[in-house]
Amino acid sequence: MRSRLANIDFIGVFLWVIRAAIIVAVVWGTTATILNNTYTTRQWTDFLVFGVAQGSMYALIAIGYTLVYGVLFMINFAHGEFFMSGIFTATVFLALPMDNAGWLDRNPLLGLLIIAVVSMVISVVIAVVTERIAYRHLRTAPRLVPLITAIGASFFWQNLYRGLLGGEQKPFPQLEVLTGTIPMLGTEIQKVHIVVIIVTIIMLIGLNFFIIRTKTGKAIRSVAEDKEVAALMGIDVDRTITITFITGAAMAGIAGVLYAMVYRQVHFFMGFIPGIKAFTAAVLGGIGSIPGAAIGGLFLGMFESVGPSLFLKGLGIPAFNQLKDVIAFTMLVLVLIFRPQGILGEPLAEKKA
Amino acid sequence: MVKSWDIDLRIPLRFGLIAGLIALMESVIGIVTLSWERSLVANVVTMGQVLLFAPAIVIASMAAKQANQDKKLVSLLYGLVTGFLTAIPLIILIAMATAFDLRQFMPNVSPALIELLTFGRSPVAGSLILLGVTSLMGLLAAAFDFLPKFIQRPLLMGLIVTLTIGIFSEILSNRLRDLVSVDFSRAIFEGKALKTIIAAGLFAFVAVLNFLWNQFQEPIRGAFGSLPPRLTRVLRVLVILVLIALGLLIPTIAGTYLSEVINNVGIFVLMGLGLNIVVGFAGLLDLGYVAFFAIGAYSMAVFTTEGPLGVSNMSFWAAIPFCIVIAAFAGIVLGVPVLRMRGDYLAIVTLGFGEIIRILALSDLLKPYIGGAQGVLKIPKPTIINFFAVIRDFFVNLFRGLPLPKAPFETIDLIKPEQFYYIVLAGCALAWFVSWRLGESRLGRQWMAVREDEDVAEAVGIKLVSTKLLAFAVGAAFSGLSGAFFASKLTSIFPHSFKLDISINVLCLIIIGGIGSLPGVVVGSIILVGMPELLREFKEYRLLMYGILLVVMMLARPEGFIPSAVKRREMLTADEQMQASAETESAAGD
Amino acid sequence: MKRTFAMLSVLMVAAMILSACGQATPEATEPPDVEVTEAPETPEPFECDDDIGCVTYAPDEPIRIASALVITGPDSQLGLDSQYGVEIAIDFRGQVAGHDVELQAEDDGCSAEGGQAAGQKIVSDPTIIGVVGTSCSGAGVPMSRVISEAGYFMVSPSNTSPVLTDPDNAWNPGYLRTAHNDKVQGAAIADYAFNVLGLTTAAAIHDGDPYTEGLTNAFRESFQALGGTIVAYTAVNKGDTDMRPVLTDVAAAGPPGFLYYPVFTAECALLSKQALEVAGLEDTVRSAADGCISDAAALAIGDASAGMYWSGPDIAFAGQLYEDFRAAYLDKYGTETLSVFHAHAFDATNMIFDCIESVGVLEDDGTLHIGRDAMRACLYATTGFDGITGTLTCDAVGDCADPKISISEIQDGDYVKIWP
């Protein structure tokens, strides 16, 4: 009797109970929502578009996490600050003066291009400085040590920016070109969302080309595979790691511009929550995998947008939009219970875990 | 580094630019302006002056050390040039602020800042003075190095101690007023700063003390070392007894406000001890540790509150075990799904759990049970039986032939921080004892085996599931206890008190203190929780300092202030290896 | 080991010295911790018969009051604004009962922990007579308890949560405020939406902050009491940026005629802008509250402010005093008023000064004694106090405000009052 009891895998049973409970809740909520027929088709497509747009930003930021994790196996907590620094600087020193002078309205495309380039450059500079000062000497240190310096760097940049440029919300100019909607897919889609999605797709394709085809990209991949062997093959590991940071930060810089275009306000703290979300997305997709980061970001954005209305509304939960992060993180746990390596991740080798 | 006989101006150039950038950064973020009027020693030096000129002094001294030891003139030159260059970025700032309205971009580049950078003169004259002052400081810093070591160290020590006391003048003067007398306090402090004469005396006293200690520490230590072992043991017991007595006396010495600060530190020590088990002993990186703190706090709140949300009117003491058990249970429930995850997957999932708990506490969904955004109010403070009065009554009544005191006995509410301190102290002592015993136990060794290598640990027959879950449960229990104290201390709790910051703070403090080390937790809490609280007026820059501290600390001393015994051994061997390899390299270079 | 040992022995000596000091102190650490002034010549030495105790200021000593306002962090404009109000009140008043006044400015951090720490710091100083604060209700709840138990008093210029003056909830003796109760503002905005705008359906969004949640709730109750329908009552989180899903959800539930979101700058600006972009909310009237009244908010909202309303305390005060006040504010701090509770802080400070003058006992040599219980009694008995914010009369639980709520809109970047 006793031995049979001991044979039951309590943990397994418990996990199955969790999965079953969540699935029942999801199915129940979804069915109730759909049966109640609260939302029109237009609203459903809106939810999807909002989610894809938000997810695109997560994806671009998540790539930075995943690239750095791929080569250094460290959580670069300061990555959200790379995202913030570029666009915050560009907004205060470029976008607002250009807008006040009326120049931005006359040359919106050129203006946005300049803003984007400056945002990328600043993000990259911040990233390189951070890597040089806070991470480079810690390559061989225990894993918690670079995590702590990354947290420290994150606090440092946030508060430096607050002291430097002020703690209040800064408006990002509204551009005529990006205002209004375009009829598409049987609904009206905001122009700015279309821009976000197209830019993201271009950036992802470009990144893919860079990583797969170019020599530097190959160097990054080989350093990710094995630093020592890469060094033996004549690859400058330090330089490659710096390039990895540059690539990630440039993506974050672009994500910052998209963020500013969509939300039209920036703030020194704007990088923290998207940073955490993007990290979640990177893990969700399988950390270390670039397509994983993109898919993870999209998934997360969509779940945050559609999830509360689809799953929770039907359950009759009051103020269910409050719980969207609960959905996001629950989904993360659920995915990781089923697939501990994330959606597209390879099972972790011992040294990477 | 190869030291050249020639003058290499690139050295002071590089150091000078770094110093200049630091000074510039301090200026444009506004901390210099904020602390410019904050005297450390009345009429002599203010905190803003120290902050503005410290980079020139410290970095010029570093630059001067780069010169060859025999070439005193070169090192003086290095110091001078470094000091000179420190002023350059500031002068550019002055020029730009005079020419444009920089304030529209950078709110802290205010006229006040420019005025104090130019010493109230015109931009040109002010810039020249600034240049002269920083150059002189660089020169002096370089010259200071010529003094023999046995004079340098006491002087530095005296300076540091005096300035530190200057920073905490306000609190110290309040304490001296209460402990000794108003006149005494006024004799030492003027406003919120040390009096000049007292500061000079203090400086001299500390310097002489340090000098004597440096001269005679060997004989003193030798004398202690040569004591008979039995006497040493007696002395050690005595010291422990005195420490305990001191621990009990702290509230009387510290007064209300400092006791409050110490209680806050204690609450974080308690959490740190718990997270130390999870991260330090078992190596499970938990970024959502605040979840259990919140669960403990809400359990205490709901069980004891006198408001409408209360489920029972338990006393503080009756609720404590429930809080601990509920938190430990939550530790297991949240631990099960993450059992098979490793490293950073674990980190993000636990972070997610922390956020889930906070959002649920905040949500309208659970508002009818735990108050939602409005929190839980009217949580009573702990009450204890007034043993002193009971025993007194017992004897008095016995003597007079009256009926002896019976339950309910006379009680006192532990309202003031000085009283609440003892509860926090007891909790910390308990957690310390448990951590210490667990660390030495079979379970503790199993945790460490899991930390070093899970697969090997499993291979040698350690049950991963129960080992990990026990770590989660014990860690969560400490955190729950801490949360229960927190709720009772605050008498009202809101979901905003349970943000991710707390998890990060606790993780940082155990690593700053030295991971796996129990005294390290205390030191880390004092630095990361106590200090910021005492320096409330600079709260705006708290997180900036915090960030710099974390980075600098990890670069300079990655093993923490008080490394655990195991870590110390590891680091030592690593150092030796590095030294050995460095030696071989230099040998090869020759 | 030896080193530790040496350190410990030094500690031991230090401990002995310190504990000797500790014993030397008189045990009177209870509230009436009063400096004993020696005045041998005085024929009748003052005897304190106050129930709590007296504070005594020697002839050359300033009266010390404290402020506990949020002066750092994202909400610092709210607290600094009030602190400036206190400072100007001190400047205008000059001397009180023949003494200067010194302000000890503390930070409430806009959080429960911050409020408690500030409170403990204040009550550890027996020379402080009372407090102007806190800024945030969340900080006020624990602080009022600390202040009350120590025998001090506090007058808040900007706490609006109903629980703070509810004796069954978080009210403690010694707590008063010159700010309006949330219930007043909730009723006013509901009245405006229902009766003035003639809208019968409304939705409300809060962000989980105790202030916004309380106000949203008050609005919901008042709007329903007037006969209106709340079609959606939901929430976002602080730090959220994509409000479109929430707004789409609100649109799906109604769409409502009136949308009230009394949240703070960042989320307020996002909601204001994105509500225009969500299908179904084109005809909905948007309204925020005083958490979103600041220059930064007006800039961040930008063009989306057209057609939007703000509810908040009416600061279009009449009278020469307020003119002088604003002139002094601009002169001293180089800025127009930062937020909306400076006048409330000014009035709170003057209420305290009036009571000090009426209950303080001034000896011939200029020594001033103030009874703490007498101070409380005097403050609660305030009637017909003539301040900037109106004529203040305190009730038994310390609600002193002469509450006036106004509705404003943005015209050319400035908030302009349009109702009543």
mmCIF file with all atom_site columns, C-alpha atoms in Angstrom, chain A residues 8-89:
data_model
loop_
_atom_site.group_PDB
_atom_site.id
_atom_site.type_symbol
_atom_site.label_atom_id
_atom_site.label_alt_id
_atom_site.label_comp_id
_atom_site.label_asym_id
_atom_site.label_entity_id
_atom_site.label_seq_id
_atom_site.pdbx_PDB_ins_code
_atom_site.Cartn_x
_atom_site.Cartn_y
_atom_site.Cartn_z
_atom_site.occupancy
_atom_site.B_iso_or_equiv
_atom_site.pdbx_formal_charge
_atom_site.auth_seq_id
_atom_site.auth_comp_id
_atom_site.auth_asym_id
_atom_site.auth_atom_id
_atom_site.pdbx_PDB_model_num
ATOM 1  C CA . ILE A 1 8  ? 2.402   8.061  -7.568  1.00 0.00 ? 8  ILE A CA 1
ATOM 2  C CA . ASP A 1 9  ? 4.134   11.056 -9.039  1.00 0.00 ? 9  ASP A CA 1
ATOM 3  C CA . PHE A 1 10 ? 2.540   13.793 -6.941  1.00 0.00 ? 10 PHE A CA 1
ATOM 4  C CA . ILE A 1 11 ? 4.349   16.488 -8.819  1.00 0.00 ? 11 ILE A CA 1
ATOM 5  C CA . GLY A 1 12 ? 3.129   15.152 -12.125 1.00 0.00 ? 12 GLY A CA 1
ATOM 6  C CA . VAL A 1 13 ? -0.421  14.969 -10.839 1.00 0.00 ? 13 VAL A CA 1
ATOM 7  C CA . PHE A 1 14 ? -0.201  18.485 -9.492  1.00 0.00 ? 14 PHE A CA 1
ATOM 8  C CA . LEU A 1 15 ? 1.076   19.823 -12.785 1.00 0.00 ? 15 LEU A CA 1
ATOM 9  C CA . TRP A 1 16 ? -1.709  18.055 -14.634 1.00 0.00 ? 16 TRP A CA 1
ATOM 10 C CA . VAL A 1 17 ? -4.240  19.575 -12.295 1.00 0.00 ? 17 VAL A CA 1
ATOM 11 C CA . ILE A 1 18 ? -2.826  23.024 -12.998 1.00 0.00 ? 18 ILE A CA 1
ATOM 12 C CA . ARG A 1 19 ? -2.885  22.488 -16.738 1.00 0.00 ? 19 ARG A CA 1
ATOM 13 C CA . ALA A 1 20 ? -6.394  21.093 -16.642 1.00 0.00 ? 20 ALA A CA 1
ATOM 14 C CA . ALA A 1 21 ? -7.666  23.932 -14.470 1.00 0.00 ? 21 ALA A CA 1
ATOM 15 C CA . ILE A 1 22 ? -6.207  26.564 -16.764 1.00 0.00 ? 22 ILE A CA 1
ATOM 16 C CA . ILE A 1 23 ? -7.527  24.870 -19.868 1.00 0.00 ? 23 ILE A CA 1
ATOM 17 C CA . VAL A 1 24 ? -10.994 24.530 -18.380 1.00 0.00 ? 24 VAL A CA 1
ATOM 18 C CA . ALA A 1 25 ? -10.982 28.191 -17.386 1.00 0.00 ? 25 ALA A CA 1
ATOM 19 C CA . VAL A 1 26 ? -9.795  29.254 -20.831 1.00 0.00 ? 26 VAL A CA 1
ATOM 20 C CA . VAL A 1 27 ? -12.323 27.115 -22.681 1.00 0.00 ? 27 VAL A CA 1
ATOM 21 C CA . TRP A 1 28 ? -15.130 28.195 -20.381 1.00 0.00 ? 28 TRP A CA 1
ATOM 22 C CA . GLY A 1 29 ? -14.254 31.880 -20.621 1.00 0.00 ? 29 GLY A CA 1
ATOM 23 C CA . THR A 1 30 ? -13.800 31.772 -24.379 1.00 0.00 ? 30 THR A CA 1
ATOM 24 C CA . THR A 1 31 ? -17.043 29.939 -24.983 1.00 0.00 ? 31 THR A CA 1
ATOM 25 C CA . ALA A 1 32 ? -18.973 32.306 -22.745 1.00 0.00 ? 32 ALA A CA 1
ATOM 26 C CA . THR A 1 33 ? -17.434 35.362 -24.409 1.00 0.00 ? 33 THR A CA 1
ATOM 27 C CA . ILE A 1 34 ? -18.197 34.079 -27.881 1.00 0.00 ? 34 ILE A CA 1
ATOM 28 C CA . LEU A 1 35 ? -21.712 32.962 -27.014 1.00 0.00 ? 35 LEU A CA 1
ATOM 29 C CA . ASN A 1 36 ? -22.478 36.328 -25.451 1.00 0.00 ? 36 ASN A CA 1
ATOM 30 C CA . ASN A 1 37 ? -21.416 37.890 -28.727 1.00 0.00 ? 37 ASN A CA 1
ATOM 31 C CA . THR A 1 38 ? -20.210 41.063 -27.035 1.00 0.00 ? 38 THR A CA 1
ATOM 32 C CA . TYR A 1 39 ? -17.719 42.133 -29.651 1.00 0.00 ? 39 TYR A CA 1
ATOM 33 C CA . THR A 1 40 ? -18.204 42.859 -33.329 1.00 0.00 ? 40 THR A CA 1
ATOM 34 C CA . THR A 1 41 ? -15.872 41.450 -35.958 1.00 0.00 ? 41 THR A CA 1
ATOM 35 C CA . ARG A 1 42 ? -14.357 44.876 -36.299 1.00 0.00 ? 42 ARG A CA 1
ATOM 36 C CA . GLN A 1 43 ? -13.496 44.866 -32.628 1.00 0.00 ? 43 GLN A CA 1
ATOM 37 C CA . TRP A 1 44 ? -11.917 41.424 -32.824 1.00 0.00 ? 44 TRP A CA 1
ATOM 38 C CA . THR A 1 45 ? -9.707  42.527 -35.720 1.00 0.00 ? 45 THR A CA 1
ATOM 39 C CA . ASP A 1 46 ? -8.837  45.682 -33.798 1.00 0.00 ? 46 ASP A CA 1
ATOM 40 C CA . PHE A 1 47 ? -7.715  43.594 -30.847 1.00 0.00 ? 47 PHE A CA 1
ATOM 41 C CA . LEU A 1 48 ? -5.543  41.556 -33.190 1.00 0.00 ? 48 LEU A CA 1
ATOM 42 C CA . VAL A 1 49 ? -3.992  44.591 -34.872 1.00 0.00 ? 49 VAL A CA 1
ATOM 43 C CA . PHE A 1 50 ? -3.263  46.276 -31.535 1.00 0.00 ? 50 PHE A CA 1
ATOM 44 C CA . GLY A 1 51 ? -1.680  43.065 -30.354 1.00 0.00 ? 51 GLY A CA 1
ATOM 45 C CA . VAL A 1 52 ? 0.461   42.638 -33.447 1.00 0.00 ? 52 VAL A CA 1
ATOM 46 C CA . ALA A 1 53 ? 1.667   46.236 -33.245 1.00 0.00 ? 53 ALA A CA 1
ATOM 47 C CA . GLN A 1 54 ? 2.536   45.956 -29.568 1.00 0.00 ? 54 GLN A CA 1
ATOM 48 C CA . GLY A 1 55 ? 4.047   42.529 -30.199 1.00 0.00 ? 55 GLY A CA 1
ATOM 49 C CA . SER A 1 56 ? 6.267   43.923 -32.945 1.00 0.00 ? 56 SER A CA 1
ATOM 50 C CA . MET A 1 57 ? 7.888   46.252 -30.452 1.00 0.00 ? 57 MET A CA 1
ATOM 51 C CA . TYR A 1 58 ? 8.327   43.450 -27.962 1.00 0.00 ? 58 TYR A CA 1
ATOM 52 C CA . ALA A 1 59 ? 9.889   41.370 -30.730 1.00 0.00 ? 59 ALA A CA 1
ATOM 53 C CA . LEU A 1 60 ? 12.435  44.020 -31.653 1.00 0.00 ? 60 LEU A CA 1
ATOM 54 C CA . ILE A 1 61 ? 13.438  44.495 -28.021 1.00 0.00 ? 61 ILE A CA 1
ATOM 55 C CA . ALA A 1 62 ? 13.439  40.761 -27.340 1.00 0.00 ? 62 ALA A CA 1
ATOM 56 C CA . ILE A 1 63 ? 15.994  40.234 -30.094 1.00 0.00 ? 63 ILE A CA 1
ATOM 57 C CA . GLY A 1 64 ? 18.504  42.217 -28.079 1.00 0.00 ? 64 GLY A CA 1
ATOM 58 C CA . TYR A 1 65 ? 17.923  39.977 -25.063 1.00 0.00 ? 65 TYR A CA 1
ATOM 59 C CA . THR A 1 66 ? 18.194  36.847 -27.086 1.00 0.00 ? 66 THR A CA 1
ATOM 60 C CA . LEU A 1 67 ? 21.348  37.884 -28.964 1.00 0.00 ? 67 LEU A CA 1
ATOM 61 C CA . VAL A 1 68 ? 23.173  38.817 -25.783 1.00 0.00 ? 68 VAL A CA 1
ATOM 62 C CA . TYR A 1 69 ? 21.939  35.719 -24.050 1.00 0.00 ? 69 TYR A CA 1
ATOM 63 C CA . GLY A 1 70 ? 23.106  33.667 -26.988 1.00 0.00 ? 70 GLY A CA 1
ATOM 64 C CA . VAL A 1 71 ? 26.695  34.831 -26.718 1.00 0.00 ? 71 VAL A CA 1
ATOM 65 C CA . LEU A 1 72 ? 27.091  35.615 -23.021 1.00 0.00 ? 72 LEU A CA 1
ATOM 66 C CA . PHE A 1 73 ? 24.367  33.584 -21.272 1.00 0.00 ? 73 PHE A CA 1
ATOM 67 C CA . MET A 1 74 ? 23.505  36.609 -19.206 1.00 0.00 ? 74 MET A CA 1
ATOM 68 C CA . ILE A 1 75 ? 20.220  38.417 -18.671 1.00 0.00 ? 75 ILE A CA 1
ATOM 69 C CA . ASN A 1 76 ? 20.962  41.918 -19.826 1.00 0.00 ? 76 ASN A CA 1
ATOM 70 C CA . PHE A 1 77 ? 18.570  43.681 -17.500 1.00 0.00 ? 77 PHE A CA 1
ATOM 71 C CA . ALA A 1 78 ? 19.726  47.049 -18.819 1.00 0.00 ? 78 ALA A CA 1
ATOM 72 C CA . HIS A 1 79 ? 18.443  46.336 -22.311 1.00 0.00 ? 79 HIS A CA 1
ATOM 73 C CA . GLY A 1 80 ? 15.211  48.206 -21.632 1.00 0.00 ? 80 GLY A CA 1
ATOM 74 C CA . GLU A 1 81 ? 17.366  51.255 -20.894 1.00 0.00 ? 81 GLU A CA 1
ATOM 75 C CA . PHE A 1 82 ? 19.030  50.992 -24.307 1.00 0.00 ? 82 PHE A CA 1
ATOM 76 C CA . PHE A 1 83 ? 15.526  51.152 -25.733 1.00 0.00 ? 83 PHE A CA 1
ATOM 77 C CA . MET A 1 84 ? 14.644  54.193 -23.623 1.00 0.00 ? 84 MET A CA 1
ATOM 78 C CA . SER A 1 85 ? 17.861  56.189 -23.971 1.00 0.00 ? 85 SER A CA 1
ATOM 79 C CA . GLY A 1 86 ? 17.858  56.484 -27.756 1.00 0.00 ? 86 GLY A CA 1
ATOM 80 C CA . ILE A 1 87 ? 14.361  57.756 -28.279 1.00 0.00 ? 87 ILE A CA 1
ATOM 81 C CA . PHE A 1 88 ? 14.282  59.840 -25.109 1.00 0.00 ? 88 PHE A CA 1
ATOM 82 C CA . THR A 1 89 ? 17.382  61.724 -26.196 1.00 0.00 ? 89 THR A CA 1
#
